[in-house]
PDB file of C-alpha atoms in Angstrom:
ATOM      1  CA  UNK A   1       0.000   0.000   0.000  1.00 53.00           C
ATOM      2  CA  UNK A   2       2.819   2.301   0.919  1.00 51.00           C
ATOM      3  CA  UNK A   3       4.486   1.588  -2.450  1.00 54.00           C
ATOM      4  CA  UNK A   4       1.260   2.429  -4.311  1.00 52.00           C
ATOM      5  CA  UNK A   5       0.953   5.751  -2.452  1.00 46.00           C
ATOM      6  CA  UNK A   6       4.584   6.558  -3.157  1.00 55.00           C
ATOM      7  CA  UNK A   7       4.149   5.829  -6.858  1.00 53.00           C
ATOM      8  CA  UNK A   8       0.993   7.942  -6.988  1.00 49.00           C
ATOM      9  CA  UNK A   9       2.753  10.800  -5.234  1.00 51.00           C
ATOM     10  CA  UNK A  10       5.699  10.604  -7.642  1.00 54.00           C
ATOM     11  CA  UNK A  11       3.351  10.609 -10.633  1.00 57.00           C
ATOM     12  CA  UNK A  12       1.457  13.620  -9.292  1.00 51.00           C
ATOM     13  CA  UNK A  13       4.692  15.502  -8.603  1.00 53.00           C
ATOM     14  CA  UNK A  14       5.897  14.782 -12.166  1.00 58.00           C
ATOM     15  CA  UNK A  15       2.631  16.090 -13.628  1.00 54.00           C
ATOM     16  CA  UNK A  16       2.816  19.251 -11.541  1.00 51.00           C
ATOM     17  CA  UNK A  17       6.399  19.972 -12.582  1.00 54.00           C
ATOM     18  CA  UNK A  18       5.965  19.232 -16.288  1.00 55.00           C
ATOM     19  CA  UNK A  19       2.506  20.761 -16.679  1.00 53.00           C
ATOM     20  CA  UNK A  20       3.742  24.366 -17.249  1.00 51.00           C
ATOM     21  CA  UNK A  21       6.155  23.171 -19.919  1.00 50.00           C
ATOM     22  CA  UNK A  22       3.342  21.421 -21.820  1.00 48.00           C
ATOM     23  CA  UNK A  23       1.112  24.440 -21.315  1.00 50.00           C
ATOM     24  CA  UNK A  24       3.800  26.752 -22.663  1.00 50.00           C
ATOM     25  CA  UNK A  25       4.348  24.570 -25.691  1.00 51.00           C
ATOM     26  CA  UNK A  26       0.654  24.563 -26.516  1.00 55.00           C
ATOM     27  CA  UNK A  27       0.298  28.333 -26.121  1.00 59.00           C
ATOM     28  CA  UNK A  28       3.442  29.432 -28.000  1.00 63.00           C
ATOM     29  CA  UNK A  29       2.521  32.204 -30.461  1.00 63.00           C
ATOM     30  CA  UNK A  30       3.211  31.621 -34.148  1.00 72.00           C
ATOM     31  CA  UNK A  31       5.373  34.253 -35.879  1.00 77.00           C
ATOM     32  CA  UNK A  32       3.883  35.458 -39.184  1.00 70.00           C
ATOM     33  CA  UNK A  33       6.361  35.847 -42.058  1.00 74.00           C
ATOM     34  CA  UNK A  34       7.370  39.410 -42.909  1.00 70.00           C
ATOM     35  CA  UNK A  35       5.358  40.834 -45.815  1.00 73.00           C
ATOM     36  CA  UNK A  36       7.188  40.758 -49.153  1.00 76.00           C
ATOM     37  CA  UNK A  37       8.380  44.112 -50.482  1.00 73.00           C
ATOM     38  CA  UNK A  38       6.344  45.370 -53.470  1.00 74.00           C
ATOM     39  CA  UNK A  39       8.073  44.921 -56.848  1.00 75.00           C
ATOM     40  CA  UNK A  40       9.836  48.047 -58.162  1.00 73.00           C
ATOM     41  CA  UNK A  41       7.940  50.213 -60.633  1.00 63.00           C
ATOM     42  CA  UNK A  42       8.866  49.385 -64.249  1.00 56.00           C
ATOM     43  CA  UNK A  43      11.408  51.764 -65.768  1.00 55.00           C
ATOM     44  CA  UNK A  44      11.056  52.610 -69.460  1.00 50.00           C
ATOM     45  CA  UNK A  45      14.299  51.912 -71.337  1.00 56.00           C
ATOM     46  CA  UNK A  46      13.147  52.536 -74.920  1.00 59.00           C
ATOM     47  CA  UNK A  47      14.373  50.571 -77.873  1.00 72.00           C
ATOM     48  CA  UNK A  48      11.249  49.900 -79.978  1.00 91.00           C
ATOM     49  CA  UNK A  49      10.859  52.405 -82.817  1.00 96.00           C
ATOM     50  CA  UNK A  50       8.597  50.300 -85.057  1.00 96.00           C
ATOM     51  CA  UNK A  51       5.257  51.927 -85.896  1.00 96.00           C
ATOM     52  CA  UNK A  52       3.429  54.881 -87.369  1.00 98.00           C
ATOM     53  CA  UNK A  53       3.998  58.340 -85.900  1.00 98.00           C
ATOM     54  CA  UNK A  54       2.714  61.860 -86.483  1.00 98.00           C
ATOM     55  CA  UNK A  55       3.287  65.276 -84.989  1.00 98.00           C
ATOM     56  CA  UNK A  56       4.104  68.948 -85.409  1.00 98.00           C
ATOM     57  CA  UNK A  57       7.224  71.062 -85.663  1.00 98.00           C
ATOM     58  CA  UNK A  58       8.474  74.613 -85.313  1.00 98.00           C
ATOM     59  CA  UNK A  59      11.694  75.860 -86.817  1.00 97.00           C
ATOM     60  CA  UNK A  60      13.608  78.346 -88.912  1.00 97.00           C
ATOM     61  CA  UNK A  61      14.184  78.524 -92.690  1.00 96.00           C
ATOM     62  CA  UNK A  62      17.225  80.450 -93.971  1.00 95.00           C
ATOM     63  CA  UNK A  63      17.380  80.926 -97.778  1.00 92.00           C
ATOM     64  CA  UNK A  64      20.066  82.370-100.039  1.00 89.00           C
ATOM     65  CA  UNK A  65      19.493  83.150-103.726  1.00 83.00           C
ATOM     66  CA  UNK A  66      21.947  82.053-106.409  1.00 82.00           C
ATOM     67  CA  UNK A  67      22.517  82.943-110.087  1.00 81.00           C
ATOM     68  CA  UNK A  68      19.575  85.175-111.033  1.00 75.00           C
ATOM     69  CA  UNK A  69      18.627  85.519-107.359  1.00 77.00           C
ATOM     70  CA  UNK A  70      22.173  86.149-106.119  1.00 80.00           C
ATOM     71  CA  UNK A  71      22.304  88.755-103.384  1.00 81.00           C
ATOM     72  CA  UNK A  72      18.810  87.946-102.149  1.00 84.00           C
ATOM     73  CA  UNK A  73      18.337  86.194 -98.831  1.00 87.00           C
ATOM     74  CA  UNK A  74      15.981  85.914 -95.905  1.00 90.00           C
ATOM     75  CA  UNK A  75      14.980  83.792 -92.936  1.00 92.00           C
ATOM     76  CA  UNK A  76      11.910  83.373 -90.761  1.00 94.00           C
ATOM     77  CA  UNK A  77      10.042  80.993 -88.463  1.00 95.00           C
ATOM     78  CA  UNK A  78       8.253  77.953 -89.925  1.00 97.00           C
ATOM     79  CA  UNK A  79       5.397  75.839 -88.573  1.00 97.00           C
ATOM     80  CA  UNK A  80       4.568  72.385 -89.863  1.00 97.00           C
ATOM     81  CA  UNK A  81       3.199  68.868 -89.598  1.00 98.00           C
ATOM     82  CA  UNK A  82       4.749  65.458 -90.273  1.00 98.00           C
ATOM     83  CA  UNK A  83       3.746  61.785 -90.426  1.00 98.00           C
ATOM     84  CA  UNK A  84       5.691  58.625 -91.158  1.00 98.00           C
ATOM     85  CA  UNK A  85       6.530  55.018 -90.382  1.00 98.00           C
ATOM     86  CA  UNK A  86       9.661  53.441 -88.870  1.00 97.00           C
ATOM     87  CA  UNK A  87      10.769  49.815 -88.751  1.00 97.00           C
ATOM     88  CA  UNK A  88      13.242  48.786 -86.041  1.00 96.00           C
ATOM     89  CA  UNK A  89      15.569  45.941 -87.087  1.00 94.00           C
ATOM     90  CA  UNK A  90      17.267  45.881 -83.682  1.00 90.00           C
ATOM     91  CA  UNK A  91      20.336  48.067 -84.053  1.00 92.00           C
ATOM     92  CA  UNK A  92      19.156  49.901 -87.186  1.00 96.00           C
ATOM     93  CA  UNK A  93      15.935  51.771 -87.950  1.00 97.00           C
ATOM     94  CA  UNK A  94      14.659  52.692 -91.426  1.00 98.00           C
ATOM     95  CA  UNK A  95      11.525  54.573 -92.429  1.00 98.00           C
ATOM     96  CA  UNK A  96       9.746  57.069 -94.627  1.00 98.00           C
ATOM     97  CA  UNK A  97       8.042  60.368 -93.867  1.00 98.00           C
ATOM     98  CA  UNK A  98       6.028  63.203 -95.384  1.00 98.00           C
ATOM     99  CA  UNK A  99       6.223  66.658 -93.872  1.00 97.00           C
ATOM    100  CA  UNK A 100       4.996  70.176 -94.591  1.00 97.00           C
ATOM    101  CA  UNK A 101       6.298  73.566 -93.430  1.00 97.00           C
ATOM    102  CA  UNK A 102       4.328  76.790 -93.720  1.00 96.00           C
ATOM    103  CA  UNK A 103       6.732  79.698 -94.222  1.00 92.00           C
ATOM    104  CA  UNK A 104       6.698  83.441 -94.809  1.00 88.00           C
ATOM    105  CA  UNK A 105      10.313  84.093 -95.749  1.00 90.00           C
ATOM    106  CA  UNK A 106      10.900  87.336 -97.627  1.00 89.00           C
ATOM    107  CA  UNK A 107      13.889  87.370 -99.986  1.00 83.00           C
ATOM    108  CA  UNK A 108      15.319  90.872-100.029  1.00 83.00           C
ATOM    109  CA  UNK A 109      15.826  93.026-101.993  1.00 82.00           C
ATOM    110  CA  UNK A 110      14.024  91.333-104.924  1.00 76.00           C
ATOM    111  CA  UNK A 111      10.773  91.167-102.976  1.00 77.00           C
ATOM    112  CA  UNK A 112      10.076  87.461-103.585  1.00 81.00           C
ATOM    113  CA  UNK A 113       8.916  85.192-100.775  1.00 87.00           C
ATOM    114  CA  UNK A 114       9.022  81.497 -99.861  1.00 91.00           C
ATOM    115  CA  UNK A 115       5.558  80.390 -98.787  1.00 93.00           C
ATOM    116  CA  UNK A 116       5.790  76.645 -98.047  1.00 95.00           C
ATOM    117  CA  UNK A 117       7.876  73.480 -98.432  1.00 97.00           C
ATOM    118  CA  UNK A 118       6.675  69.883 -98.885  1.00 97.00           C
ATOM    119  CA  UNK A 119       9.090  66.976 -98.351  1.00 98.00           C
ATOM    120  CA  UNK A 120       9.119  63.226 -99.058  1.00 98.00           C
ATOM    121  CA  UNK A 121      11.836  61.644 -96.905  1.00 98.00           C
ATOM    122  CA  UNK A 122      13.735  58.413 -96.527  1.00 98.00           C
ATOM    123  CA  UNK A 123      15.321  57.973 -93.100  1.00 98.00           C
ATOM    124  CA  UNK A 124      17.852  55.571 -91.635  1.00 98.00           C
ATOM    125  CA  UNK A 125      19.535  55.589 -88.263  1.00 97.00           C
ATOM    126  CA  UNK A 126      21.078  53.774 -85.322  1.00 97.00           C
ATOM    127  CA  UNK A 127      18.985  52.672 -82.343  1.00 95.00           C
ATOM    128  CA  UNK A 128      20.658  53.613 -79.047  1.00 95.00           C
ATOM    129  CA  UNK A 129      17.549  52.592 -77.035  1.00 93.00           C
ATOM    130  CA  UNK A 130      15.704  55.751 -76.057  1.00 95.00           C
ATOM    131  CA  UNK A 131      17.711  57.761 -78.625  1.00 97.00           C
ATOM    132  CA  UNK A 132      17.686  57.443 -82.422  1.00 97.00           C
ATOM    133  CA  UNK A 133      20.425  59.163 -84.438  1.00 98.00           C
ATOM    134  CA  UNK A 134      19.487  59.280 -88.125  1.00 98.00           C
ATOM    135  CA  UNK A 135      20.268  60.650 -91.575  1.00 98.00           C
ATOM    136  CA  UNK A 136      17.588  61.640 -94.068  1.00 98.00           C
ATOM    137  CA  UNK A 137      17.329  62.613 -97.738  1.00 98.00           C
ATOM    138  CA  UNK A 138      14.650  63.020-100.373  1.00 98.00           C
ATOM    139  CA  UNK A 139      12.707  65.426-102.561  1.00 98.00           C
ATOM    140  CA  UNK A 140      11.271  68.796-101.571  1.00 97.00           C
ATOM    141  CA  UNK A 141       8.826  71.066-103.361  1.00 96.00           C
ATOM    142  CA  UNK A 142       9.100  74.774-102.606  1.00 94.00           C
ATOM    143  CA  UNK A 143       6.269  77.221-103.314  1.00 93.00           C
ATOM    144  CA  UNK A 144       7.320  80.854-103.799  1.00 89.00           C
ATOM    145  CA  UNK A 145       5.811  84.097-105.031  1.00 87.00           C
ATOM    146  CA  UNK A 146       7.652  83.595-108.351  1.00 84.00           C
ATOM    147  CA  UNK A 147       6.629  79.950-108.824  1.00 87.00           C
ATOM    148  CA  UNK A 148       7.412  76.496-107.489  1.00 91.00           C
ATOM    149  CA  UNK A 149      10.219  74.007-107.931  1.00 92.00           C
ATOM    150  CA  UNK A 150      11.152  70.469-106.887  1.00 94.00           C
ATOM    151  CA  UNK A 151      14.647  70.009-105.526  1.00 95.00           C
ATOM    152  CA  UNK A 152      16.555  67.653-103.310  1.00 97.00           C
ATOM    153  CA  UNK A 153      17.599  67.815 -99.675  1.00 98.00           C
ATOM    154  CA  UNK A 154      19.621  65.901 -97.119  1.00 98.00           C
ATOM    155  CA  UNK A 155      20.250  66.220 -93.421  1.00 98.00           C
ATOM    156  CA  UNK A 156      20.572  64.681 -89.980  1.00 98.00           C
ATOM    157  CA  UNK A 157      18.434  64.437 -86.885  1.00 98.00           C
ATOM    158  CA  UNK A 158      18.201  62.993 -83.401  1.00 98.00           C
ATOM    159  CA  UNK A 159      15.040  61.691 -81.711  1.00 98.00           C
ATOM    160  CA  UNK A 160      14.496  60.934 -78.029  1.00 97.00           C
ATOM    161  CA  UNK A 161      11.681  58.805 -76.598  1.00 96.00           C
ATOM    162  CA  UNK A 162      10.438  60.532 -73.458  1.00 95.00           C
ATOM    163  CA  UNK A 163       7.872  57.719 -73.123  1.00 94.00           C
ATOM    164  CA  UNK A 164       6.899  54.683 -75.197  1.00 92.00           C
ATOM    165  CA  UNK A 165       4.703  56.947 -77.370  1.00 95.00           C
ATOM    166  CA  UNK A 166       5.987  60.548 -77.012  1.00 97.00           C
ATOM    167  CA  UNK A 167       9.066  61.528 -79.050  1.00 97.00           C
ATOM    168  CA  UNK A 168      10.952  64.840 -79.207  1.00 98.00           C
ATOM    169  CA  UNK A 169      13.406  65.507 -82.053  1.00 98.00           C
ATOM    170  CA  UNK A 170      15.733  68.041 -83.586  1.00 98.00           C
ATOM    171  CA  UNK A 171      16.426  68.020 -87.339  1.00 98.00           C
ATOM    172  CA  UNK A 172      18.711  69.959 -89.692  1.00 98.00           C
ATOM    173  CA  UNK A 173      18.176  69.899 -93.489  1.00 98.00           C
ATOM    174  CA  UNK A 174      19.934  71.452 -96.504  1.00 97.00           C
ATOM    175  CA  UNK A 175      17.868  72.098 -99.689  1.00 97.00           C
ATOM    176  CA  UNK A 176      18.888  72.893-103.268  1.00 95.00           C
ATOM    177  CA  UNK A 177      16.431  74.406-105.788  1.00 93.00           C
ATOM    178  CA  UNK A 178      17.052  75.501-109.379  1.00 89.00           C
ATOM    179  CA  UNK A 179      15.007  77.277-112.045  1.00 86.00           C
ATOM    180  CA  UNK A 180      12.287  78.219-109.572  1.00 87.00           C
ATOM    181  CA  UNK A 181       8.976  78.869-111.318  1.00 82.00           C
ATOM    182  CA  UNK A 182      10.518  77.855-114.652  1.00 83.00           C
ATOM    183  CA  UNK A 183      12.763  80.930-114.567  1.00 80.00           C
ATOM    184  CA  UNK A 184      16.206  79.892-115.748  1.00 74.00           C
ATOM    185  CA  UNK A 185      18.844  80.897-113.235  1.00 77.00           C
ATOM    186  CA  UNK A 186      16.398  81.471-110.366  1.00 83.00           C
ATOM    187  CA  UNK A 187      18.241  79.179-107.956  1.00 87.00           C
ATOM    188  CA  UNK A 188      18.329  79.053-104.183  1.00 88.00           C
ATOM    189  CA  UNK A 189      19.699  77.098-101.272  1.00 92.00           C
ATOM    190  CA  UNK A 190      17.817  76.803 -98.019  1.00 94.00           C
ATOM    191  CA  UNK A 191      18.696  75.445 -94.577  1.00 96.00           C
ATOM    192  CA  UNK A 192      16.078  74.489 -92.014  1.00 97.00           C
ATOM    193  CA  UNK A 193      16.336  73.573 -88.359  1.00 97.00           C
ATOM    194  CA  UNK A 194      13.208  72.272 -86.618  1.00 98.00           C
ATOM    195  CA  UNK A 195      12.190  71.079 -83.180  1.00 98.00           C
ATOM    196  CA  UNK A 196       9.608  68.305 -83.497  1.00 98.00           C
ATOM    197  CA  UNK A 197       7.115  66.591 -81.191  1.00 98.00           C
ATOM    198  CA  UNK A 198       5.655  63.241 -82.341  1.00 98.00           C
ATOM    199  CA  UNK A 199       3.261  60.599 -81.102  1.00 97.00           C
ATOM    200  CA  UNK A 200       4.019  56.967 -82.004  1.00 96.00           C
ATOM    201  CA  UNK A 201       0.976  54.727 -82.528  1.00 93.00           C
TER     202      UNK A 201
END
């Protein structure tokens, strides 16, 4: 009997001593994992110039007469529109464009004026990602107070993609016209510099 009581007492003492440990193990709080940081906002890096685009430009036209118009010159602000298509081959971009400049350039002292210029362009350049450096050439038709003429032009430009769709550019062109209005010897050279804003579709 004494052995039974001793065993019961030992069992009770063991339960009393180990009870808090079991209780603590059952009540241990679980630690929630730290929330994951949100992914960084995407950063536009450019590099895709394929697509149609259109926009407007403002610039300056500086003309100098030659031969029968020698000694006559003038320059003034131009305003225009342009539209075209580019295809991006990876490192190289090629395309075509039509543009129009409205001008009011008086050639002094003869009193003639340059009223507008239409251009059909071929363009080719290198894709630096957000920046496109290009060369361009084509045909231009000038309308003046003494008649019109179709000549050639060439030039360079640089375009920068501020966003995937919005492009800002600067372009310099040199034009050569001869026999303006069918008048033999009525020749002129003209330089234009324009700042352009375009939307790529």
